[in-house]
Amino acid sequence: MVSKTLVTCALPYANGSIHLGHMVEHIQTDIFVRYLRSRGDDVAFLCADDTHGTAVEISAQKKGVTPEQFIDEVWREHRRDFHDFGISYDFYSSTNSPENRRYAELIYNRARDAGFIGSKDVEQAFDETAGRFLADRFIKGECPNCGAKDQYGDACEKCSATYGPKELKQPYSVLSGQPPVWKTSKHLFFRLSRHEALLKAQLQKLGFMHPGLAAQLQQFFDKGLADWDISRDGPYFGFPIPGEDNKFFYVWLDAPVGYISSVDAWKEREGAALDYWAADADARVIHCIGKDIVYFHCLFWPSVLTVAGLKVPERVHIHGHLTVNGEKMSKARGTFINARPYLELLDPNYLRFYFASLLGPGPEDLDFSLTEFRQRVNAELVNNLGNLANRTLSLLARDKALAPADEAVGGALVREVLGRVKEIGAAYERFDHRAAIKAILEVGYAANQFLTRTEPWKVMKTDPAGAKQALSEAAEVVYLLTALLDPVVPQLANKLAAQLNRPKLTFQQLEGATYPLLDRSQPIGDPSPLIGRIEEEVVAKLVASAPPVEVAKAAPKQKVAPVAEPVAELDFADFAKVSFVAGKVLAAERVPKADKLLKLSIDLGEAAPRTIVSGIAEAYAPEQVTGRNVVVVANLKPRALKGIESQGMILTAGKGGRELVLLDPGPVSPGTAVK
RNA sequence: UGUGGGGUGGAGCAGCGGUAGCUCGUCGGCCUCAUAAGCCGAAGGCCGCAGGUUCGAAUCCUGCCCCCGCAUCCA
């Protein structure tokens, strides 16, 4: 058993606000950490903002501030959000810190010395106006294959041809609109492939990660581990690479380093991190991440740490994502709920309890259903547990005195609860918070039953001592709840403790504890309702409240969320160029290896039927479309999809996927123009 | 199509070889200390489908269907 534990959450990207999706991770980890602390472990709980990269730079530019100013403001906001949700970070740092730079350099230098850094010349587009190299997605032009305009530099969205950005015709920079020039630049690569055997072994290590997800990573070995481009040419918002001229670490290199450097920042001591991260440190590291960034944490990160002579995490706990009312959080549906609007409407303990009651140890998604949220929290937290405390303490509050413990009469209920403490702690430890909550609720039921059975409010009139005895035993259970509930709803545990007029219990104290736990000579405090119910109207406001503009894209920054461009007005002349024609589907078949595509043969009244590939396979089976009349855009430039040339497009209505309907021109003969 | 996860009463889940269970919700009754809380009871399921193994399968095996995520991909 090691003496110290470092626990981290994934570093939120400094390009947007904290939302309820983030909170799933930070709340469950906070529960885990609070349990470990309660049990007496020496835990450091750290996190930081991930601040570098082009996305942040561009956001800052748009706002007319420097990147440093931008991330500083976001950092304050993030820190406040987490604080207000009761996330008990020992320190919340930033990757744009001197400590982080130092460790990024240290790791890089060690990797280089170990021969793990290679270099390769990469010819890249350069924007002379903007004075910077252009990543593939910052350069557009005409597809060399099909001539489609405004295609990105790596692949054509129209004909799915892949090519290098240099092959684009009429290329232009997205930043300046000017044609780029071609420059060769040296890029540095991390030789991940050298660690294949080591990583395979790492993934097999018991308890390191979810076995199913480890199996999924197998595909990367099958494809062959690719070496990893870790350098970007300046100007780039990040750290310069030592020994190189105008080269910077790619943001994903220095981001996880934040797990290390935040220890130094927290301790305000250079090298403090090595207490945890040195290969032989008497400590363990546990990361908590979402399933979207498994690759980085379970392949790249262990490899980097190993080559740098540092400790590989003992455990990477991977959780699922949050859906709202069963669907992905969406701005359009108003279900994209940020942390701040939630806090303005509702007590954070509700959400902490609700998430806890749903969170299992695995990577399954969990749903924030508004009705479920309100019903469960009201029934379980407020009615069962909150009311238990209140009904017990209210009766006791008449003179605030407890009965002396009498083991001959009482203690059965308390002993029963004590018998479950271990199980509850074990559940918290494996992130099976819903199992912990379930057990705690059973404690609540048992105590409520006990009160119904002993009827102290009635007995009080005939046998005051007996009633006191029963109430005091119930109060013991409430006292136990101060420890059991503390990881999930710490503020409420504090409140209970205050009403009992005692400090709250810890799991450590509960270990080997026996009845009675309460010092019966000490009076209790003033009871009051623990927490009120969630009102339906308030929950409704949660989704009704205008969703914030900025969408925080959790981790993979390389995927920039597409911004909906306003639909440009179209001249009638241009519109008239489009030829809509009625057609009849003669045959349809699925396209192999594509679950959205159907290959259709369509009669347009021409000499030969057209082949059109359409993304309707999720909504229609081949036999369902055969024989149907459809509307076809007949003069669209042909484009290859999955190697099949599609000679047109069929019109559909709906948002896509399964929700999609073919437009029917009615009973007209193939070739009839549609206007 | 590949890959991972999953299909158990209205909802969310547990059970993973031996009489189908928990919470929420619904309905009925009891109680009145308590935040219109609590307690008791009821209705509601051929455990995705079809085979097989077994004395016995929700639980093991085989095949299939459907859902979700990732990959591919959606003119």
Coordinates of N, CA, C and O in Angstrom, one line a residue, chain A residues 24-181:
Chain A
V24 N -20.2 15.6 -14.7 CA -20.3 14.2 -14.5 C -19.0 13.7 -14.0 O -18.8 12.9 -13.1
E25 N -17.9 14.1 -14.7 CA -16.6 13.7 -14.4 C -16.1 14.2 -13.1 O -15.6 13.5 -12.2
H26 N -16.3 15.5 -12.9 CA -15.7 16.2 -11.7 C -16.5 15.8 -10.5 O -15.9 15.7 -9.4
I27 N -17.8 15.6 -10.6 CA -18.5 15.2 -9.4 C -18.2 13.8 -9.0 O -17.9 13.5 -7.8
Q28 N -18.1 12.9 -10.0 CA -17.9 11.5 -9.6 C -16.5 11.3 -9.0 O -16.2 10.5 -8.1
T29 N -15.5 12.1 -9.5 CA -14.2 12.0 -9.0 C -14.1 12.7 -7.6 O -13.4 12.2 -6.7
D30 N -14.8 13.7 -7.5 CA -14.8 14.4 -6.2 C -15.4 13.4 -5.1 O -14.9 13.4 -4.0
I31 N -16.4 12.7 -5.5 CA -17.0 11.7 -4.5 C -16.0 10.7 -4.1 O -15.8 10.4 -2.9
F32 N -15.3 10.2 -5.2 CA -14.2 9.2 -4.9 C -13.1 9.8 -4.0 O -12.7 9.2 -3.0
V33 N -12.7 11.0 -4.3 CA -11.7 11.6 -3.5 C -12.1 11.9 -2.0 O -11.4 11.6 -1.1
R34 N -13.3 12.4 -1.9 CA -13.8 12.7 -0.6 C -13.9 11.4 0.2 O -13.7 11.4 1.5
Y35 N -14.3 10.3 -0.4 CA -14.3 9.0 0.3 C -12.9 8.6 0.7 O -12.7 8.3 1.9
L36 N -11.9 8.7 -0.2 CA -10.6 8.4 0.2 C -10.1 9.2 1.4 O -9.5 8.7 2.3
R37 N -10.4 10.5 1.4 CA -10.0 11.3 2.5 C -10.7 10.9 3.8 O -10.0 10.9 4.8
S38 N -12.0 10.7 3.7 CA -12.7 10.3 4.8 C -12.2 9.0 5.5 O -12.2 8.8 6.7
R39 N -11.7 8.2 4.6 CA -11.1 6.9 5.1 C -9.7 7.1 5.6 O -9.1 6.2 6.2
G40 N -9.2 8.3 5.4 CA -7.9 8.6 6.0 C -6.7 8.6 5.1 O -5.5 8.7 5.5
D41 N -7.0 8.4 3.8 CA -5.9 8.4 2.8 C -5.3 9.8 2.6 O -6.0 10.8 2.8
D42 N -4.1 9.9 2.2 CA -3.4 11.2 1.9 C -3.6 11.4 0.4 O -3.0 10.8 -0.4
V43 N -4.6 12.2 0.1 CA -5.0 12.4 -1.3 C -4.7 13.8 -1.8 O -5.0 14.8 -1.1
A44 N -4.1 13.9 -2.9 CA -4.0 15.2 -3.6 C -5.0 15.2 -4.8 O -5.0 14.2 -5.6
F45 N -5.8 16.1 -4.9 CA -6.8 16.2 -5.9 C -6.6 17.4 -6.7 O -6.8 18.5 -6.2
L46 N -6.1 17.2 -8.0 CA -5.6 18.4 -8.7 C -6.2 18.4 -10.1 O -6.6 17.3 -10.7
C47 N -6.3 19.5 -10.7 CA -6.8 19.7 -12.0 C -6.3 21.0 -12.5 O -5.6 21.8 -11.8
A48 N -6.5 21.3 -13.8 CA -6.0 22.5 -14.4 C -6.7 22.8 -15.7 O -7.3 21.9 -16.2
D49 N -6.6 24.0 -16.1 CA -7.1 24.3 -17.5 C -6.1 23.9 -18.5 O -4.9 24.2 -18.3
D50 N -6.5 23.4 -19.6 CA -5.7 23.1 -20.7 C -5.8 24.3 -21.7 O -6.9 24.6 -22.2
T51 N -4.7 25.0 -21.8 CA -4.8 26.4 -22.3 C -4.3 26.6 -23.7 O -4.5 27.7 -24.3
H52 N -3.5 25.7 -24.3 CA -2.7 26.0 -25.5 C -3.5 25.6 -26.8 O -4.6 25.0 -26.7
G53 N -2.9 26.0 -27.9 CA -3.4 25.6 -29.2 C -4.1 26.7 -30.0 O -4.3 27.8 -29.5
T54 N -4.3 26.3 -31.2 CA -4.8 27.3 -32.1 C -6.2 27.8 -31.8 O -6.6 28.9 -31.9
A55 N -7.1 26.9 -31.3 CA -8.5 27.2 -31.0 C -8.5 28.4 -30.0 O -9.3 29.3 -30.1
V56 N -7.7 28.3 -28.9 CA -7.7 29.3 -27.9 C -7.2 30.6 -28.5 O -7.8 31.7 -28.3
E57 N -6.2 30.5 -29.3 CA -5.6 31.7 -29.9 C -6.6 32.4 -30.8 O -6.7 33.6 -30.7
I58 N -7.4 31.7 -31.5 CA -8.4 32.3 -32.4 C -9.5 32.9 -31.6 O -10.0 34.0 -31.9
S59 N -9.9 32.2 -30.5 CA -11.0 32.8 -29.7 C -10.5 34.1 -29.1 O -11.3 35.0 -29.0
A60 N -9.3 34.1 -28.6 CA -8.7 35.3 -28.0 C -8.7 36.5 -29.1 O -9.1 37.6 -28.8
Q61 N -8.3 36.1 -30.2 CA -8.2 37.1 -31.3 C -9.6 37.7 -31.6 O -9.8 38.9 -31.7
K62 N -10.6 36.8 -31.6 CA -12.0 37.3 -31.9 C -12.4 38.2 -30.8 O -13.2 39.1 -31.1
K63 N -12.0 38.0 -29.6 CA -12.4 38.8 -28.5 C -11.6 40.1 -28.4 O -11.9 40.9 -27.5
G64 N -10.5 40.1 -29.2 CA -9.6 41.3 -29.1 C -8.7 41.3 -27.9 O -8.4 42.4 -27.4
V65 N -8.4 40.2 -27.3 CA -7.5 40.1 -26.2 C -6.4 39.2 -26.5 O -6.4 38.5 -27.4
T66 N -5.4 39.2 -25.6 CA -4.2 38.3 -25.8 C -4.7 36.9 -25.3 O -5.6 36.8 -24.5
P67 N -4.1 35.9 -25.8 CA -4.4 34.5 -25.3 C -4.2 34.4 -23.8 O -5.1 33.8 -23.2
E68 N -3.2 35.1 -23.3 CA -3.0 35.1 -21.8 C -4.2 35.7 -21.1 O -4.7 35.1 -20.1
Q69 N -4.7 36.8 -21.6 CA -5.8 37.4 -20.9 C -7.0 36.5 -21.0 O -7.8 36.3 -20.1
F70 N -7.2 36.0 -22.2 CA -8.3 35.1 -22.5 C -8.4 33.9 -21.5 O -9.4 33.7 -20.9
I71 N -7.3 33.2 -21.5 CA -7.3 32.0 -20.6 C -7.3 32.3 -19.1 O -7.8 31.6 -18.3
D72 N -6.9 33.5 -18.8 CA -6.9 33.9 -17.4 C -8.4 34.1 -17.0 O -8.8 33.6 -15.9
E73 N -9.1 34.7 -17.8 CA -10.5 35.0 -17.5 C -11.3 33.6 -17.5 O -12.1 33.4 -16.5
V74 N -11.0 32.8 -18.4 CA -11.7 31.5 -18.4 C -11.3 30.7 -17.2 O -12.2 30.0 -16.6
W75 N -10.1 30.8 -16.8 CA -9.6 30.0 -15.6 C -10.3 30.4 -14.4 O -10.8 29.6 -13.6
R76 N -10.6 31.7 -14.2 CA -11.3 32.2 -13.1 C -12.7 31.6 -13.1 O -13.3 31.2 -12.1
E77 N -13.3 31.7 -14.3 CA -14.7 31.2 -14.4 C -14.8 29.7 -14.1 O -15.6 29.2 -13.3
H78 N -13.9 28.9 -14.7 CA -13.9 27.5 -14.4 C -13.7 27.2 -12.9 O -14.3 26.3 -12.4
R79 N -12.7 27.9 -12.4 CA -12.4 27.6 -11.0 C -13.6 27.9 -10.1 O -13.9 27.1 -9.1
R80 N -14.3 28.9 -10.4 CA -15.5 29.3 -9.6 C -16.6 28.3 -9.8 O -17.3 27.9 -8.8
D81 N -16.8 27.8 -11.0 CA -17.8 26.8 -11.3 C -17.5 25.5 -10.4 O -18.4 25.0 -9.8
F82 N -16.3 25.1 -10.5 CA -16.0 23.8 -9.8 C -16.1 24.1 -8.3 O -16.6 23.2 -7.5
H83 N -15.7 25.2 -7.8 CA -15.8 25.5 -6.4 C -17.2 25.5 -6.0 O -17.6 24.9 -4.9
D84 N -18.1 26.1 -6.8 CA -19.5 26.2 -6.4 C -20.2 24.9 -6.4 O -21.3 24.7 -5.9
F85 N -19.7 23.9 -7.2 CA -20.3 22.6 -7.2 C -19.7 21.7 -6.1 O -20.0 20.6 -6.0
G86 N -18.8 22.3 -5.3 CA -18.3 21.6 -4.2 C -17.2 20.6 -4.6 O -16.9 19.7 -3.9
I87 N -16.5 20.9 -5.8 CA -15.4 20.0 -6.2 C -14.2 20.4 -5.3 O -13.8 21.6 -5.4
S88 N -13.7 19.5 -4.6 CA -12.7 19.8 -3.6 C -11.3 19.8 -4.0 O -10.5 19.1 -3.5
Y89 N -11.0 20.5 -5.1 CA -9.6 20.5 -5.6 C -8.7 21.1 -4.6 O -9.0 22.1 -4.0
D90 N -7.5 20.4 -4.4 CA -6.5 21.0 -3.6 C -5.9 22.2 -4.3 O -5.5 23.2 -3.7
F91 N -5.9 22.1 -5.6 CA -5.4 23.2 -6.4 C -5.9 23.1 -7.9 O -6.0 22.0 -8.4
Y92 N -6.3 24.2 -8.4 CA -6.7 24.2 -9.8 C -5.7 25.1 -10.6 O -5.7 26.3 -10.4
S93 N -4.9 24.4 -11.4 CA -3.8 25.1 -12.1 C -4.1 25.4 -13.5 O -5.2 25.4 -14.0
S94 N -3.0 25.7 -14.3 CA -3.1 26.0 -15.7 C -1.9 25.4 -16.4 O -0.8 25.4 -15.8
T95 N -2.1 25.0 -17.6 CA -1.0 24.4 -18.3 C -0.1 25.5 -18.9 O 1.0 25.3 -19.3
N96 N -0.6 26.8 -18.8 CA 0.3 27.9 -19.2 C 1.0 28.4 -18.0 O 0.8 29.6 -17.6
S97 N 1.8 27.6 -17.4 CA 2.5 28.0 -16.2 C 4.0 27.7 -16.4 O 4.4 26.8 -17.1
P98 N 4.8 28.4 -15.6 CA 6.3 28.0 -15.7 C 6.6 26.6 -15.3 O 7.4 25.9 -15.9
E99 N 5.8 26.1 -14.3 CA 6.0 24.7 -13.9 C 5.7 23.7 -15.1 O 6.5 22.8 -15.3
N100 N 4.6 24.0 -15.8 CA 4.3 23.1 -16.9 C 5.3 23.2 -18.0 O 5.6 22.1 -18.6
R101 N 5.8 24.3 -18.2 CA 6.8 24.5 -19.2 C 8.1 23.6 -18.8 O 8.6 22.9 -19.6
R102 N 8.4 23.7 -17.6 CA 9.6 23.0 -17.1 C 9.4 21.5 -17.3 O 10.3 20.8 -17.8
Y103 N 8.3 21.0 -16.9 CA 8.1 19.5 -17.0 C 7.9 19.1 -18.5 O 8.3 18.0 -18.8
A104 N 7.3 19.9 -19.3 CA 7.2 19.6 -20.7 C 8.6 19.5 -21.3 O 8.9 18.5 -22.0
E105 N 9.4 20.4 -20.9 CA 10.8 20.4 -21.4 C 11.5 19.2 -20.9 O 12.3 18.5 -21.6
L106 N 11.4 18.9 -19.6 CA 12.1 17.8 -19.0 C 11.7 16.5 -19.7 O 12.5 15.7 -20.1
I107 N 10.4 16.3 -19.9 CA 9.9 15.1 -20.6 C 10.4 15.0 -22.0 O 10.9 14.0 -22.4
Y108 N 10.4 16.1 -22.7 CA 10.8 16.1 -24.0 C 12.3 15.8 -24.1 O 12.7 15.0 -24.9
N109 N 13.1 16.4 -23.3 CA 14.5 16.2 -23.3 C 14.9 14.7 -23.0 O 15.7 14.1 -23.6
R110 N 14.2 14.2 -22.0 CA 14.4 12.8 -21.7 C 14.0 11.9 -22.9 O 14.7 10.9 -23.2
A111 N 12.9 12.2 -23.5 CA 12.5 11.4 -24.6 C 13.5 11.5 -25.8 O 13.9 10.5 -26.4
R112 N 14.0 12.7 -26.0 CA 15.0 12.9 -27.0 C 16.3 12.1 -26.7 O 16.8 11.4 -27.6
D113 N 16.7 12.2 -25.5 CA 17.9 11.5 -25.1 C 17.8 10.0 -25.2 O 18.8 9.3 -25.4
A114 N 16.6 9.6 -25.0 CA 16.4 8.1 -25.1 C 16.1 7.7 -26.6 O 15.9 6.5 -26.9
G115 N 16.2 8.6 -27.5 CA 16.1 8.3 -28.9 C 14.6 8.2 -29.3 O 14.3 7.5 -30.3
F116 N 13.7 8.7 -28.6 CA 12.3 8.6 -28.9 C 11.8 9.7 -29.7 O 10.6 9.8 -30.0
I117 N 12.6 10.7 -30.0 CA 12.1 11.8 -30.8 C 12.8 11.7 -32.2 O 14.0 11.7 -32.3
G118 N 12.0 11.6 -33.2 CA 12.5 11.6 -34.6 C 12.1 12.9 -35.3 O 11.3 13.7 -34.7
S119 N 12.6 13.1 -36.4 CA 12.2 14.3 -37.1 C 12.0 14.0 -38.6 O 12.7 13.1 -39.1
K120 N 11.2 14.7 -39.2 CA 10.9 14.5 -40.6 C 10.5 15.8 -41.2 O 9.9 16.6 -40.6
D121 N 11.0 16.0 -42.4 CA 10.6 17.3 -43.1 C 9.2 17.1 -43.6 O 8.9 16.2 -44.3
V122 N 8.5 18.1 -43.3 CA 7.1 18.2 -43.8 C 6.9 19.4 -44.6 O 7.2 20.5 -44.2
E123 N 6.4 19.2 -45.8 CA 6.1 20.4 -46.6 C 4.7 20.9 -46.3 O 3.8 20.1 -46.3
Q124 N 4.7 22.2 -46.0 CA 3.4 22.7 -45.5 C 3.1 24.0 -46.1 O 4.0 24.8 -46.4
A125 N 1.8 24.3 -46.2 CA 1.4 25.6 -46.7 C 1.7 26.6 -45.7 O 1.6 26.4 -44.5
F126 N 2.1 27.8 -46.2 CA 2.4 28.9 -45.3 C 1.7 30.1 -45.8 O 1.7 30.5 -47.0
D127 N 1.1 30.8 -44.9 CA 0.4 32.0 -45.2 C 1.3 33.2 -44.9 O 1.6 33.5 -43.8
E128 N 1.7 33.9 -46.0 CA 2.7 35.0 -45.8 C 2.0 36.2 -45.2 O 2.7 36.9 -44.5
T129 N 0.8 36.4 -45.4 CA 0.1 37.5 -44.8 C -0.1 37.3 -43.3 O 0.2 38.2 -42.5
A130 N -0.6 36.1 -43.0 CA -0.7 35.9 -41.6 C 0.6 35.5 -40.9 O 0.7 35.5 -39.7
G131 N 1.5 35.1 -41.7 CA 2.9 34.8 -41.2 C 2.9 33.5 -40.4 O 3.6 33.3 -39.4
R132 N 2.1 32.5 -40.8 CA 2.1 31.3 -40.1 C 1.8 30.1 -41.0 O 1.2 30.2 -42.1
F133 N 2.3 28.9 -40.6 CA 2.0 27.7 -41.3 C 0.5 27.4 -41.1 O -0.1 27.7 -40.1
L134 N 0.0 26.7 -42.1 CA -1.4 26.4 -42.1 C -1.6 24.9 -41.9 O -1.1 24.1 -42.7
A135 N -2.3 24.5 -40.9 CA -2.7 23.2 -40.7 C -3.7 22.8 -41.9 O -4.2 23.7 -42.5
D136 N -3.8 21.5 -42.1 CA -4.6 21.1 -43.3 C -6.0 21.8 -43.3 O -6.6 22.0 -44.4
R137 N -6.5 22.0 -42.1 CA -7.9 22.5 -42.2 C -7.9 24.0 -42.3 O -9.0 24.6 -42.3
F138 N -6.8 24.6 -42.3 CA -6.8 26.0 -42.5 C -6.5 26.4 -44.0 O -6.2 27.6 -44.3
I139 N -6.4 25.4 -44.8 CA -6.2 25.7 -46.2 C -7.3 25.0 -47.0 O -7.7 23.9 -46.7
K140 N -7.8 25.7 -48.0 CA -8.9 25.2 -48.8 C -8.6 25.4 -50.3 O -7.8 26.3 -50.6
G141 N -9.3 24.7 -51.1 CA -9.1 24.9 -52.5 C -10.0 23.9 -53.3 O -10.9 23.3 -52.7
E142 N -9.7 23.8 -54.6 CA -10.5 22.9 -55.4 C -9.9 21.5 -55.3 O -8.7 21.3 -55.4
C143 N -10.8 20.5 -55.2 CA -10.4 19.1 -55.1 C -9.7 18.8 -56.4 O -10.2 19.0 -57.5
P144 N -8.5 18.2 -56.3 CA -7.8 17.8 -57.5 C -8.5 16.6 -58.3 O -8.2 16.4 -59.4
N145 N -9.3 16.0 -57.6 CA -10.0 14.8 -58.2 C -11.3 15.2 -58.9 O -11.5 14.9 -60.1
C146 N -12.2 15.9 -58.2 CA -13.5 16.2 -58.7 C -13.7 17.7 -59.0 O -14.7 18.1 -59.6
G147 N -12.8 18.5 -58.5 CA -12.9 19.9 -58.8 C -13.8 20.7 -57.9 O -14.1 21.8 -58.1
A148 N -14.3 20.0 -56.9 CA -15.2 20.7 -55.9 C -14.5 21.8 -55.3 O -13.3 21.7 -55.0
K149 N -15.2 22.9 -55.0 CA -14.6 24.1 -54.5 C -14.6 24.0 -53.0 O -15.4 23.3 -52.3
D150 N -13.7 24.8 -52.4 CA -13.7 25.0 -50.9 C -13.5 23.7 -50.1 O -14.2 23.5 -49.1
Q151 N -12.6 22.9 -50.6 CA -12.3 21.7 -49.9 C -11.1 21.8 -49.0 O -10.2 22.6 -49.3
Y152 N -11.1 21.1 -47.9 CA -10.0 21.2 -47.0 C -8.8 20.5 -47.6 O -8.8 19.8 -48.6
G153 N -7.6 20.8 -46.9 CA -6.4 20.4 -47.5 C -6.0 18.9 -47.4 O -5.0 18.5 -47.9
D154 N -6.9 18.1 -46.7 CA -6.5 16.7 -46.6 C -7.4 15.8 -47.4 O -6.9 14.7 -47.8
A155 N -8.6 16.1 -47.5 CA -9.5 15.2 -48.2 C -10.7 16.0 -48.7 O -11.1 17.0 -48.2
C156 N -11.3 15.5 -49.8 CA -12.4 16.1 -50.4 C -13.7 15.6 -49.7 O -13.9 14.4 -49.6
E157 N -14.5 16.5 -49.3 CA -15.8 16.1 -48.7 C -16.8 15.6 -49.7 O -17.7 15.0 -49.4
K158 N -16.5 16.0 -50.9 CA -17.4 15.7 -52.0 C -17.2 14.3 -52.6 O -18.0 13.5 -52.7
C159 N -15.9 14.0 -52.9 CA -15.6 12.8 -53.6 C -14.8 11.8 -52.7 O -14.4 10.8 -53.1
S160 N -14.6 12.3 -51.5 CA -13.8 11.5 -50.5 C -12.4 11.1 -51.0 O -11.9 10.1 -50.5
A161 N -11.9 11.8 -52.0 CA -10.6 11.5 -52.3 C -9.7 12.1 -51.2 O -10.0 13.1 -50.6
T162 N -8.6 11.4 -51.0 CA -7.6 12.0 -50.1 C -6.4 12.4 -50.8 O -6.0 11.7 -51.9
Y163 N -5.7 13.4 -50.4 CA -4.6 13.9 -51.1 C -3.8 14.8 -50.1 O -4.2 15.0 -49.0
G164 N -2.7 15.3 -50.6 CA -2.0 16.3 -49.8 C -2.5 17.7 -50.1 O -3.1 17.9 -51.1
P165 N -2.3 18.6 -49.1 CA -2.8 19.9 -49.4 C -2.2 20.6 -50.6 O -2.7 21.5 -51.2
K166 N -1.0 20.1 -51.0 CA -0.3 20.7 -52.1 C -1.0 20.4 -53.4 O -0.9 21.1 -54.4
E167 N -1.8 19.3 -53.4 CA -2.4 19.0 -54.7 C -3.7 19.8 -54.9 O -4.3 19.7 -56.0
L168 N -4.2 20.5 -53.9 CA -5.3 21.3 -54.1 C -5.1 22.3 -55.2 O -4.0 22.9 -55.3
K169 N -6.2 22.5 -56.0 CA -6.0 23.6 -57.0 C -6.6 24.9 -56.5 O -7.6 24.8 -55.7
Q170 N -6.1 26.0 -56.9 CA -6.5 27.3 -56.4 C -6.5 27.3 -54.9 O -7.6 27.7 -54.3
P171 N -5.5 26.9 -54.3 CA -5.5 26.9 -52.8 C -5.5 28.3 -52.2 O -5.0 29.2 -52.8
Y172 N -6.2 28.4 -51.1 CA -6.1 29.7 -50.4 C -6.2 29.5 -48.9 O -6.6 28.5 -48.4
S173 N -5.6 30.4 -48.2 CA -5.6 30.3 -46.7 C -6.9 30.8 -46.1 O -7.5 31.8 -46.5
V174 N -7.4 30.0 -45.2 CA -8.6 30.3 -44.5 C -8.5 31.6 -43.7 O -9.4 32.4 -43.5
L175 N -7.2 31.9 -43.3 CA -7.0 33.0 -42.4 C -7.0 34.3 -43.2 O -7.6 35.3 -42.8
S176 N -6.3 34.4 -44.4 CA -6.2 35.6 -45.1 C -6.9 35.6 -46.5 O -7.0 36.6 -47.1
G177 N -7.2 34.4 -46.9 CA -7.8 34.3 -48.3 C -6.7 34.3 -49.4 O -7.0 34.1 -50.5
Q178 N -5.5 34.5 -49.0 CA -4.4 34.6 -50.0 C -3.9 33.2 -50.3 O -4.0 32.3 -49.4
P179 N -3.4 33.0 -51.5 CA -2.8 31.7 -51.8 C -1.6 31.5 -50.9 O -0.8 32.4 -50.7
P180 N -1.4 30.3 -50.4 CA -0.3 30.0 -49.6 C 1.0 29.7 -50.4 O 0.9 29.4 -51.6
V181 N 2.1 29.8 -49.8 CA 3.3 29.4 -50.5 C 3.7 28.1 -49.8 O 3.3 27.8 -48.7

